[in-house]
Coordinates of C-alpha atoms and ligand atoms in Angstrom, one line a residue:
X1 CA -18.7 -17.9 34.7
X2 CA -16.3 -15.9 36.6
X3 CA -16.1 -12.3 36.0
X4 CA -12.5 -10.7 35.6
X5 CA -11.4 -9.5 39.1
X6 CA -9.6 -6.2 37.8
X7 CA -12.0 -2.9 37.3
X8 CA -10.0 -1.2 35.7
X9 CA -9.2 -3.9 32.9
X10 CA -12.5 -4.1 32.7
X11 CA -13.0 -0.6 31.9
X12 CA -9.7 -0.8 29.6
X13 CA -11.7 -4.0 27.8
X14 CA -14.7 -1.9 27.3
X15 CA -12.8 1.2 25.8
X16 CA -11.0 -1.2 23.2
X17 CA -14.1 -2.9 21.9
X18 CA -16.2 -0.1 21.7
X19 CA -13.6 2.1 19.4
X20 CA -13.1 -1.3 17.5
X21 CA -16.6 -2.1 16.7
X22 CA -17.6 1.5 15.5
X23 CA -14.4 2.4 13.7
X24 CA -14.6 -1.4 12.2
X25 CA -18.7 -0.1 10.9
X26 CA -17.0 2.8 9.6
X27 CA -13.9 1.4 7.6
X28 CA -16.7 -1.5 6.5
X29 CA -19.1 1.2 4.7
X30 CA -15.6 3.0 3.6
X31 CA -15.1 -0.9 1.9
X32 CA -18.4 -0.7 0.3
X33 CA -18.2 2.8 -1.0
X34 CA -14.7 1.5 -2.7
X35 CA -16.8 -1.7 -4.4
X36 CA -19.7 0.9 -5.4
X37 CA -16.5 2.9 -7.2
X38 CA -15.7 -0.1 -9.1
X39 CA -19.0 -1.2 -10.0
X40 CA -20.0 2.0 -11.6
X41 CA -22.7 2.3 -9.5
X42 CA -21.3 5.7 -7.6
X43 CA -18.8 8.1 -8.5
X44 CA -16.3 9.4 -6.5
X45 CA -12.9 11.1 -7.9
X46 CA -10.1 9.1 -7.8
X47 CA -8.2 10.9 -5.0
X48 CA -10.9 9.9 -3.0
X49 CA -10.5 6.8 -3.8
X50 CA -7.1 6.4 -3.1
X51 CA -8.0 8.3 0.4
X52 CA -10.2 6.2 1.3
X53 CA -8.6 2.9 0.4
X54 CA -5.7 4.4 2.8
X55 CA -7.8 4.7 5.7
X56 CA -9.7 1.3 5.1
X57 CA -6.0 -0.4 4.9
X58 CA -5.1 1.0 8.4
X59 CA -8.3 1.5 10.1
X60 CA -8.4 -2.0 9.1
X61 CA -5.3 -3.4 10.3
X62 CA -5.7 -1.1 13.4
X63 CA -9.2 -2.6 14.5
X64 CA -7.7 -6.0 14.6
X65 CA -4.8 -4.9 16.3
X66 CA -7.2 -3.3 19.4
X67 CA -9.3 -5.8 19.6
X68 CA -6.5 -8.6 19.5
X69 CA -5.1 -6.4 22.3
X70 CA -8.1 -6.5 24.2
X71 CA -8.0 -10.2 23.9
X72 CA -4.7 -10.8 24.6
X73 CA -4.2 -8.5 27.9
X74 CA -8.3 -10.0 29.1
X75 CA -6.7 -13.0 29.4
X76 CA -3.3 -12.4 30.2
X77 CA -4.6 -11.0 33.6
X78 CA -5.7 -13.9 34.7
X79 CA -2.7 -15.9 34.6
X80 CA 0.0 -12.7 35.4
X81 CA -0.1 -9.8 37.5
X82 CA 0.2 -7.3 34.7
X83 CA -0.8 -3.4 35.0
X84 CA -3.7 -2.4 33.3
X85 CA -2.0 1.3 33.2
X86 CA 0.3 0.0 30.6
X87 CA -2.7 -1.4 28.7
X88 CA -4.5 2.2 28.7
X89 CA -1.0 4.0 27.7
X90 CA -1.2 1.8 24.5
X91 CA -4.8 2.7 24.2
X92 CA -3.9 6.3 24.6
X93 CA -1.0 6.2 21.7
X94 CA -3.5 4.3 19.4
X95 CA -6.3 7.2 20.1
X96 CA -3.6 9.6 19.2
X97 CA -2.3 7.9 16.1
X98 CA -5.7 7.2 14.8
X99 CA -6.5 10.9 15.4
X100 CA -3.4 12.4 13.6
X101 CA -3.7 9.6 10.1
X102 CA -7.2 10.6 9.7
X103 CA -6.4 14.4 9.7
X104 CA -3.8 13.0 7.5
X105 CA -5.9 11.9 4.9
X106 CA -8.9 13.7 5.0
X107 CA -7.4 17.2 5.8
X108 CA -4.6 17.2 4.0
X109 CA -4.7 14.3 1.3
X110 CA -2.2 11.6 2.2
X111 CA -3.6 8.9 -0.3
X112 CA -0.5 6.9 -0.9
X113 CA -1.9 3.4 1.0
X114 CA -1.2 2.2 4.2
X115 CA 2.0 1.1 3.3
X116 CA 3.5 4.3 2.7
X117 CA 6.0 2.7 0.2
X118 CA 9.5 4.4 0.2
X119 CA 10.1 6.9 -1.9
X120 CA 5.9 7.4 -2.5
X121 CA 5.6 10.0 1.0
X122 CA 8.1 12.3 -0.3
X123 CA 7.1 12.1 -3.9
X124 CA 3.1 12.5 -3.0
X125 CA 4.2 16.2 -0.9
X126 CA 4.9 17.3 -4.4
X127 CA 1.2 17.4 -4.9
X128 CA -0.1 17.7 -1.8
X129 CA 2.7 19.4 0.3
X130 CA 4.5 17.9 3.5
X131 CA 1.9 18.0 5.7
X132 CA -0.2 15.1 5.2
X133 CA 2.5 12.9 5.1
X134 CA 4.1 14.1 7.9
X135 CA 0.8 13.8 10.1
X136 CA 0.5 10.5 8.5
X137 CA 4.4 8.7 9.3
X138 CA 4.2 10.6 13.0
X139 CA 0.5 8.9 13.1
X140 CA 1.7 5.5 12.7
X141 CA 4.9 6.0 14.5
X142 CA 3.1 6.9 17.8
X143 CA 0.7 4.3 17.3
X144 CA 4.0 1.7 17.1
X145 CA 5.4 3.5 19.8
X146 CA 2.0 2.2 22.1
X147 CA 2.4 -1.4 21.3
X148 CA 6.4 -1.7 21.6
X149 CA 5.8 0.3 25.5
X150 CA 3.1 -2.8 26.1
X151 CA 5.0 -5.6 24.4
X152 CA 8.2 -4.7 26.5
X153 CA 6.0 -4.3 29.1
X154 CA 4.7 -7.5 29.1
X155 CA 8.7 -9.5 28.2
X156 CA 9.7 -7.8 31.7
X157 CA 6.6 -9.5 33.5
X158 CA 7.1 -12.7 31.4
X159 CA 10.9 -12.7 32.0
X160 CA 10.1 -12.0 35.8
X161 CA 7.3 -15.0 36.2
X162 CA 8.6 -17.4 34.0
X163 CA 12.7 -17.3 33.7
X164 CA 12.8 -15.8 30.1
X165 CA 11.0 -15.8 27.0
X166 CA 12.2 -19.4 25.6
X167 CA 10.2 -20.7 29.1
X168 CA 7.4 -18.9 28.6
X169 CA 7.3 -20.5 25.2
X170 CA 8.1 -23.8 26.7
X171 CA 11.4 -24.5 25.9
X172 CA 11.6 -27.3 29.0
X173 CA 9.5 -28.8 27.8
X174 CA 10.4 -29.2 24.2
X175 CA 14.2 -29.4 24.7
X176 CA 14.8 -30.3 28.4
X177 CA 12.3 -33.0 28.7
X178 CA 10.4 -31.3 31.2
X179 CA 7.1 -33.9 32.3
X180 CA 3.6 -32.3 32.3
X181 CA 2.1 -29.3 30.3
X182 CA 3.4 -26.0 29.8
X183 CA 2.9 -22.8 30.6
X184 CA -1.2 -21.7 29.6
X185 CA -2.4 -21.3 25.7
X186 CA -2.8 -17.3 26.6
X187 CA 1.3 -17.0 27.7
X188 CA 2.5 -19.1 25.0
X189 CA 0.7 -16.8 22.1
X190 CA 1.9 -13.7 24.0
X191 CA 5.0 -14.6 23.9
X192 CA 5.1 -15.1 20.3
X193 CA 3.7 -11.7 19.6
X194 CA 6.1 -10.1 21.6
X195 CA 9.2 -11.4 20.0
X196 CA 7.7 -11.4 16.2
X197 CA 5.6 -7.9 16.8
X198 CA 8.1 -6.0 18.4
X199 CA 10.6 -7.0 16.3
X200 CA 8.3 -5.7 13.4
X201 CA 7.7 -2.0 14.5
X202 CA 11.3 -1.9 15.5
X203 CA 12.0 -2.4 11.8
X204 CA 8.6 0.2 10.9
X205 CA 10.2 2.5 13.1
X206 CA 13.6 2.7 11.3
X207 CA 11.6 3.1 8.2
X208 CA 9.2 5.4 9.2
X209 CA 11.7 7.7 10.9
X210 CA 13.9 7.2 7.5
X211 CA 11.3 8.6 5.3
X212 CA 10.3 11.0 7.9
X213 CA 13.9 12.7 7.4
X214 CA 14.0 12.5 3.6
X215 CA 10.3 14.6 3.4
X216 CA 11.6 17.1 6.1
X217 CA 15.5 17.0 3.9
X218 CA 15.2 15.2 0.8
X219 CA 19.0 14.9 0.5
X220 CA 18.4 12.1 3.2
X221 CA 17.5 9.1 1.2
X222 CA 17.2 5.2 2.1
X223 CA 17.9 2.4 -0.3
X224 CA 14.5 1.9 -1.5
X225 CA 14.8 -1.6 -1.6
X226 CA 16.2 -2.0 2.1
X227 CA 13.4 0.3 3.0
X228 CA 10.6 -2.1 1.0
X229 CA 12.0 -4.7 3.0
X230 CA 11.6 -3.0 6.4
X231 CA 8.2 -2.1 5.6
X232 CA 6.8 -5.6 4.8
X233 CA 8.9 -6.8 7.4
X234 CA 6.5 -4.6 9.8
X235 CA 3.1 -4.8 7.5
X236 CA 3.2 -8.8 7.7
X237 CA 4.3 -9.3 10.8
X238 CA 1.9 -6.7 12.4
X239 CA -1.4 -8.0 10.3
X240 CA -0.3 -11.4 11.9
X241 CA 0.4 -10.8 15.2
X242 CA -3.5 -9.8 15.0
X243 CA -4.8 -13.4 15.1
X244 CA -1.9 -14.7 17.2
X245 CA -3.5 -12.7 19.8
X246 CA -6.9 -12.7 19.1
X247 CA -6.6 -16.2 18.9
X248 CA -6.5 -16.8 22.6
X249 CA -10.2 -16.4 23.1
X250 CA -10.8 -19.4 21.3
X251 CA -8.4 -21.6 23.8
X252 CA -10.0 -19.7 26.9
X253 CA -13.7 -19.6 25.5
X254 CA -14.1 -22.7 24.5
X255 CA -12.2 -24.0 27.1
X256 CA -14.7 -22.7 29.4
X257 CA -17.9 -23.4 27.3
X258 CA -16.5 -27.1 27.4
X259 CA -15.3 -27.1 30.7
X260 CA -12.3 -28.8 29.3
X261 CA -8.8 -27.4 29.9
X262 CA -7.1 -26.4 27.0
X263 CA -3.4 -27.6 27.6
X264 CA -0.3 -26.7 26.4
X265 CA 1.6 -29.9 25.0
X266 CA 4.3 -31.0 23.6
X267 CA 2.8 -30.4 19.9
X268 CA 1.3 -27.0 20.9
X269 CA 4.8 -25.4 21.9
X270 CA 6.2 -26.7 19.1
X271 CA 3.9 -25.7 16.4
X272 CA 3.7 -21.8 18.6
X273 CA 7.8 -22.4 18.5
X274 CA 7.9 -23.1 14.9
X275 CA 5.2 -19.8 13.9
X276 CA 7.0 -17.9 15.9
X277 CA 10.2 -18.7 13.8
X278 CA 8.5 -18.5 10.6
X279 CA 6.7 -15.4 11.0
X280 CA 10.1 -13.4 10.6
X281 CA 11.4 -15.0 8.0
X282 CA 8.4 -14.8 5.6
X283 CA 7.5 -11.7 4.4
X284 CA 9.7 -11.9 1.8
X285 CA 6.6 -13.1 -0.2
X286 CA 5.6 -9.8 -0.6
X287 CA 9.0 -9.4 -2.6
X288 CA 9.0 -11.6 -4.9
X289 CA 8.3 -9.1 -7.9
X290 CA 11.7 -8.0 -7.1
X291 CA 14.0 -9.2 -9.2
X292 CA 17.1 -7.3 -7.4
X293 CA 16.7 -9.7 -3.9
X294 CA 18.6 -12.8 -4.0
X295 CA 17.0 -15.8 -5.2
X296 CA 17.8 -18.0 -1.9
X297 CA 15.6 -15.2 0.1
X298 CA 12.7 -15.4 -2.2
X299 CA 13.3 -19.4 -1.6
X300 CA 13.1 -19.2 2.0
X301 CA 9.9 -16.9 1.3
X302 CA 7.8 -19.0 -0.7
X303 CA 8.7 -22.3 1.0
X304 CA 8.4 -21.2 4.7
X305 CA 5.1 -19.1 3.5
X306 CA 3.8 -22.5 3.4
X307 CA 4.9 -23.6 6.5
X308 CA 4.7 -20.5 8.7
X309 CA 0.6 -20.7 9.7
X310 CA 0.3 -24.0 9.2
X311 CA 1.8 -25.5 12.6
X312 CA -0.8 -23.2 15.1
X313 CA -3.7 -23.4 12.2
X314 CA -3.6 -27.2 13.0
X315 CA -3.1 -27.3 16.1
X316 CA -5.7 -24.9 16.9
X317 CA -8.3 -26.5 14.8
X318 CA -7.8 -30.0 16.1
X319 CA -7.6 -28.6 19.6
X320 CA -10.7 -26.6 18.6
X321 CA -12.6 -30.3 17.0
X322 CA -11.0 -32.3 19.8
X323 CA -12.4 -30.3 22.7
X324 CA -15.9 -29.7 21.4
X325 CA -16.4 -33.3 20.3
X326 CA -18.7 -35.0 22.3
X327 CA -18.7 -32.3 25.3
X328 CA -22.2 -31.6 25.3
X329 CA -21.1 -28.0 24.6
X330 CA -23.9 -25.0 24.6
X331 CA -23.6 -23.1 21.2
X332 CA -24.0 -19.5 21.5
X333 CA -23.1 -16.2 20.2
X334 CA -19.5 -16.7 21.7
X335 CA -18.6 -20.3 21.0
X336 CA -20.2 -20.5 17.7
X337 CA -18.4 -17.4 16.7
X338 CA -15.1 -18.3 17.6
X339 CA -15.7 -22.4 16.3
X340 CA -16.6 -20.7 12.8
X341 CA -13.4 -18.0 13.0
X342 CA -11.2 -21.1 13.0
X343 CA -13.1 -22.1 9.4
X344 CA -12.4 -18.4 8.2
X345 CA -9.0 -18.6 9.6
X346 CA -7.8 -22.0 7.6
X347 CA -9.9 -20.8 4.6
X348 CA -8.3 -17.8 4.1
X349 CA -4.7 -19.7 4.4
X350 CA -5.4 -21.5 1.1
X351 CA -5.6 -19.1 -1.2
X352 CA -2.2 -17.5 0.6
X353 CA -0.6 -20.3 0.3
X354 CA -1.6 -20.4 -3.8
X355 CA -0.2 -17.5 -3.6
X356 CA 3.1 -17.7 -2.2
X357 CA 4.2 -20.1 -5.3
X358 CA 6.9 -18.3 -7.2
X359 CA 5.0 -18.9 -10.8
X360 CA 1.6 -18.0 -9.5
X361 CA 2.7 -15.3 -7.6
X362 CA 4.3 -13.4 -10.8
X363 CA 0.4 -13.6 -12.3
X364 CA -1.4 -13.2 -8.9
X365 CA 0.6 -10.5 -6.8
X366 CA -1.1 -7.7 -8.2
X367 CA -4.8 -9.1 -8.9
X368 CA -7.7 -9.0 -6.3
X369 CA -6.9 -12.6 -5.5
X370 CA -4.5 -11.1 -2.6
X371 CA -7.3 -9.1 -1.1
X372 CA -9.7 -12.1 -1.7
X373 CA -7.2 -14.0 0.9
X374 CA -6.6 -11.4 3.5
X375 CA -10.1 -10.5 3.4
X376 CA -11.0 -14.0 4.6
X377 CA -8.6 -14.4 7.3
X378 CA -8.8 -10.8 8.9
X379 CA -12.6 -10.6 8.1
X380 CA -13.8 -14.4 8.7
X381 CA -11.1 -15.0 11.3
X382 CA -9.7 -12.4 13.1
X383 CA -12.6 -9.9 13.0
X384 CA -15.1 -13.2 13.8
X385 CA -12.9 -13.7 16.9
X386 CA -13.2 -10.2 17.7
X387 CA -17.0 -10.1 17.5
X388 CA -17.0 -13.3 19.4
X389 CA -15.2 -11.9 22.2
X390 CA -17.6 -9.2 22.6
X391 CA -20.6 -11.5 22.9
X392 CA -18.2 -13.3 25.5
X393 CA -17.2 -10.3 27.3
X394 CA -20.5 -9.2 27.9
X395 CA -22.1 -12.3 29.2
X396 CA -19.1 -13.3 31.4
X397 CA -18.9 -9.6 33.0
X398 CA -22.6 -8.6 32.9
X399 CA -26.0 -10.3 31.9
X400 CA -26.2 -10.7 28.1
X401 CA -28.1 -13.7 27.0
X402 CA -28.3 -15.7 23.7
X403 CA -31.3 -14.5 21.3
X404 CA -32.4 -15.0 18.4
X405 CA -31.4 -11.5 16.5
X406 CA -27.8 -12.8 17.4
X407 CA -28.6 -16.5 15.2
X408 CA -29.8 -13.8 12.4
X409 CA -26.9 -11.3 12.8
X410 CA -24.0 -14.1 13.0
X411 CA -25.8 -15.8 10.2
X412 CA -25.8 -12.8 7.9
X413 CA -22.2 -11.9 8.7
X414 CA -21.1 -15.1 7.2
X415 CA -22.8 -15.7 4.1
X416 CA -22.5 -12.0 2.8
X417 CA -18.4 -11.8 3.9
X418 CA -18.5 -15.4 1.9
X419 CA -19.9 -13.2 -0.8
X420 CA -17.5 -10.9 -0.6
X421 CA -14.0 -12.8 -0.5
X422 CA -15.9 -15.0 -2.9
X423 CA -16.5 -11.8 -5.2
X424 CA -12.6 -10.4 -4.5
X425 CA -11.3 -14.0 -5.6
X426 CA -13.1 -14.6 -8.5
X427 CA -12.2 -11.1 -10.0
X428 CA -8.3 -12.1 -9.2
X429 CA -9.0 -15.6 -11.1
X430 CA -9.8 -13.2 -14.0
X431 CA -7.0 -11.3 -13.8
X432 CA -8.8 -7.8 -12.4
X433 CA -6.2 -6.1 -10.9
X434 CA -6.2 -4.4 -7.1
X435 CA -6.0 -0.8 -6.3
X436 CA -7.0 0.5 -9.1
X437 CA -9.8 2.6 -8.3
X438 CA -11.6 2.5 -12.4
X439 CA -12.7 -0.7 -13.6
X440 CA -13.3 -2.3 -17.3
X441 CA -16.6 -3.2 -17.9
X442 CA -16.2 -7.0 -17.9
X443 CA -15.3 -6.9 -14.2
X444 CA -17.5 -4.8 -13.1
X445 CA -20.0 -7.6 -12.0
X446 CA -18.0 -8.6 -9.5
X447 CA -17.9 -5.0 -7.8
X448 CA -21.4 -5.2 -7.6
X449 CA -21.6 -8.4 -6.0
X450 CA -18.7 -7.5 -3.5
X451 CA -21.0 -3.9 -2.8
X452 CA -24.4 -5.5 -2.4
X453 CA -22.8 -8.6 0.0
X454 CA -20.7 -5.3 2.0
X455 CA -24.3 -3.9 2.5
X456 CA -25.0 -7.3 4.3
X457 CA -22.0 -7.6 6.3
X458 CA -22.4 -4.0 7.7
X459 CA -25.5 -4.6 8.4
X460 CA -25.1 -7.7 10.4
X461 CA -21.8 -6.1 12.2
X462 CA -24.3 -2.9 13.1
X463 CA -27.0 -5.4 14.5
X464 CA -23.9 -6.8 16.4
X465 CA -22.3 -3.5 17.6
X466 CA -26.3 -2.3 18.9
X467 CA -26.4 -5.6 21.1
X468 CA -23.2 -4.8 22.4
X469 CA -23.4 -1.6 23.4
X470 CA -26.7 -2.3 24.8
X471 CA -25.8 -4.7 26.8
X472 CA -23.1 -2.9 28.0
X473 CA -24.8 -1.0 31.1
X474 CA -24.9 -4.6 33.2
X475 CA -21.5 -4.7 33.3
X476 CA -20.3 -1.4 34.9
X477 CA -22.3 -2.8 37.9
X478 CA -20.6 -5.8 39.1
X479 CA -23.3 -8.1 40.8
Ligands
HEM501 C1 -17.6 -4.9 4.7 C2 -16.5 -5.4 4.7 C3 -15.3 -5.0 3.7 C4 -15.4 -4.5 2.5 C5 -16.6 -4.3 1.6 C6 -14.0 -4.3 2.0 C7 -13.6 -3.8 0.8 C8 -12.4 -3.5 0.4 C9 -12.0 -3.1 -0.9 C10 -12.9 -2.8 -2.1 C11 -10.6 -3.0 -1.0 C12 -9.8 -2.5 -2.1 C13 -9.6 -3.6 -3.1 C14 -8.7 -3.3 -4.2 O1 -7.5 -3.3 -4.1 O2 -9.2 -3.0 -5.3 C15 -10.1 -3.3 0.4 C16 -8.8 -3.3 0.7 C17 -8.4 -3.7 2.0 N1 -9.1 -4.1 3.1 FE1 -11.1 -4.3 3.1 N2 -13.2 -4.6 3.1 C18 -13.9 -5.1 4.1 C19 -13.5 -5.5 5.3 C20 -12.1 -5.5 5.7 C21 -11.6 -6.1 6.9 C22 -12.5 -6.7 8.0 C23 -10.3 -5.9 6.9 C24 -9.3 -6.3 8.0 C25 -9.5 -6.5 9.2 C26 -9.9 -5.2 5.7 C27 -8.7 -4.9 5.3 C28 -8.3 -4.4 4.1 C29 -6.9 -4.0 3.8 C30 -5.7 -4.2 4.6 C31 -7.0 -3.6 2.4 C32 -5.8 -3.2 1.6 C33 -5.7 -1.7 1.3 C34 -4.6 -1.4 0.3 O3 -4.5 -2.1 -0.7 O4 -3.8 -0.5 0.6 N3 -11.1 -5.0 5.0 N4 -11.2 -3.7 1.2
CU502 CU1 2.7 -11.3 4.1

């Protein structure tokens, strides 16, 4: 298999995965000590709690962002003359962001989630003072700041090779008739995640900077209910955009394993077209508590929540079936990783979709069910697809070879993350509420479960991590 012709990519690629895979061990054990909380079986202080839950929630969320990045720009190289100095300056605003939220909430007690709901910053620095807050909102600002540089980035070299966005997303050749295929998998989903991500930190930025003024003047005040919808407008939209990119190394990976081209046709640009749509208009799920937003918005909520994965899911896992079936195809680390991500990624869209239902919702929102579903889909599917492309990454650019620690490791990382989401969704079928960092007696099974099956999972993503970074050395080489 080729190796990627671009050293300094290559060095960018490496940099990515490793601060992914040890800051994704990290917020894993900081998962575990949460579960051990709930179970009773530890005992840590409730602000701890709460501190810790805030840096799982965005170490979290930021993991699957760099290594969806990584993804995305790997590919995107080959297919585009893009400058991998643009991919480092976004590395560099992450490393900076990263570093001032964890000062944040370790040095000076920010504890008030990762989605610093409007008015919570300001009211928090009433305890803890302005500081933490501060570091915090600045934090996530730079960090924003990275990805909107790369994403416009990336629209200026799109708008350059292709015409403009709508024909990197294949607008010929849904609405001019245009013969043939369109442009590769890897543009089409970049494209998405440029208009739908950058769209979202522009609307985190306004909120961010908003409650950044009324901490520093508290005369400055937003309507909190426009500001709730800014921040869920960028929380959604940003946890997504993480598959949509990582996503691509299941088109190129087992594209190559099969030695089948994965095309674009007309049903792929028109199920990316339709996400890509649906992906800003949704987050309004995460309102629908709200009694004070119109009822046609909550509408367009719930029934486009159904629809808004569902057009790439299926076209993704019947590309994914189609291209595998009879191709003789060699399972390893890599493919079988990214073939079982698609299964994490569909499973975790069921109990979403459960979700999204107006009458459910009002008895689910708040319960560990929602946890149990984004669990699945960022652990079992984006994370999966993550891991995957390390294995990949390593074998295409250096030497790594199948073996049987990586059957074990890949093996354990599934059946204990089953026991995990399993664990979150049961306790939200019995009403157990989330972030709440005590729990009643009758639920604390459940946290015990979740806790012993973390142990597993952390485990199996150290075994992966150690053959990663072991491998590693081949690749600096080229041969
Ligand atoms: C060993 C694996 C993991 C364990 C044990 C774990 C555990 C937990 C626990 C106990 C909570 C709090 C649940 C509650 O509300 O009571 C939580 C929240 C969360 N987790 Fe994980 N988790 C793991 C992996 C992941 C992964 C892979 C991701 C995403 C890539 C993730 C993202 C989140 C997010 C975004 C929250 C929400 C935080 C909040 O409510 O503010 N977790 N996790
Ligand atoms: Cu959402």
């Amino acid at each position: 298999m080729e190796a990627s012709g671009n050293p300094l990519v290559r060095r960018g690629v490496i940099w990515y995965l490793m601060t992914t895979s040890l800051v994704l061990i990290l917020m894993m054990a900081f998962g575990v000590i949460m579960l051990l909380n709930q179970g009773n079986l530890i005992n840590i202080t409730p602000e701890w709690f709460y501190k810790i839950m805030t840096a799982h929630g965005i170490g979290m969320v930021g993991v699957a962002a760099l290594g969806g990045t990584a993804i995305m720009w790997y590919f995107l190289s080959k297919y585009l003359k893009i400058n991998p100095v643009i991919f480092l300056i976004n590395f560099t605003c992450s490393i900076i962001g990263v570093i001032l939220i964890l000062i944040a909430i370790f040095a000076y007690d920010f504890s008030d989630a990762w989605t610093f709901l409007y008015p919570l910053p300001f009211q928090s620095t009433k305890a803890y003072g302005v500081l933490g807050a501060l570091l915090f909102l600045f934090g996530v600002l730079i960090l924003g700041v990275g990805y909107l540089i790369m994403y416009f980035y990336l629209a200026g070299r799109l708008i350059k090779e292709y015409g403009g966005l709508g024909k990197s997303l294949g607008w010929d050749y849904i609405f001019r008739g245009k013969k043939g295929y369109g442009p590769p998998p890897a543009v089409v989903a970049t494209t998405m995640v440029i208009i739908t991500n950058s769209t979202a930190i522009i609307a985190g930025a306004i909120v961010i900077i908003g409650s950044i003024l009324n901490i520093i003047n508290p005369a400055i005040t937003m309507d909190p209910m426009l500001a709730k919808h800014l921040t869920y407008a960028f929380g959604h939209i940003f946890c997504n955009a993480t598959i949509y990119m990582a996503v691509i190394a299941v088109y190129e990976v087992l594209a190559k394993y099969t030695s089948r081209p994965w095309k674009s046709n007309k049903a792929f640009l028109i199920a990316w077209n339709a996400s890509t749509l649906f992906t800003l208009m949704i987050y309004t799920h995460h309102l629908l508590m709200d009694f004070a937003v119109p009822t046609w918005m909550l509408i367009i909520g719930q029934v486009f929540s159904y629809a808004n994965g569902l057009p790439v899911m299926v076209v993704t896992a019947y590309g994914a079936l189609m291209i595998v079936y009879r191709s003789g195809i060699k399972w390893d680390f890599a493919s079988s990783l990214l073939f079982l991500s698609m299964f994490g990624w569909v499973a975790g869209a069921i109990p979403a979709i459960i979700d999204a239902t107006i009458v459910v919702n009002h008895v689910m929102h708040n319960t560990k069910w929602v946890p149990g579903h984004f669990h699945t889909y960022m652990g079992m599917g984006v994370i999966a697809m993550i891991l995957g492309f390390m294995y990949y990454f390593n074998k295409t650019e250096g030497s790594m070879k199948h073996s049987r620690i990586d059957t074990f490791s890949i093996s354990l990382f599934f059946t204990f993350f089953v026991g995990i989401v399993g664990s979150f969704l049961y306790a939200g079928s019995i009403s157990v509420p989330r972030r709440w960092a005590e729990h009643m007696p009758e639920w604390v099974l459940s946290d015990q479960v979740g806790a012993l099956s973390g142990v597993f999972v952390v485990l199996a993503t150290i075994l992966m991590t150690i053959r990663f970074f072991a491998c590693l050395k081949n690749v600096e080489r080229p041969s």
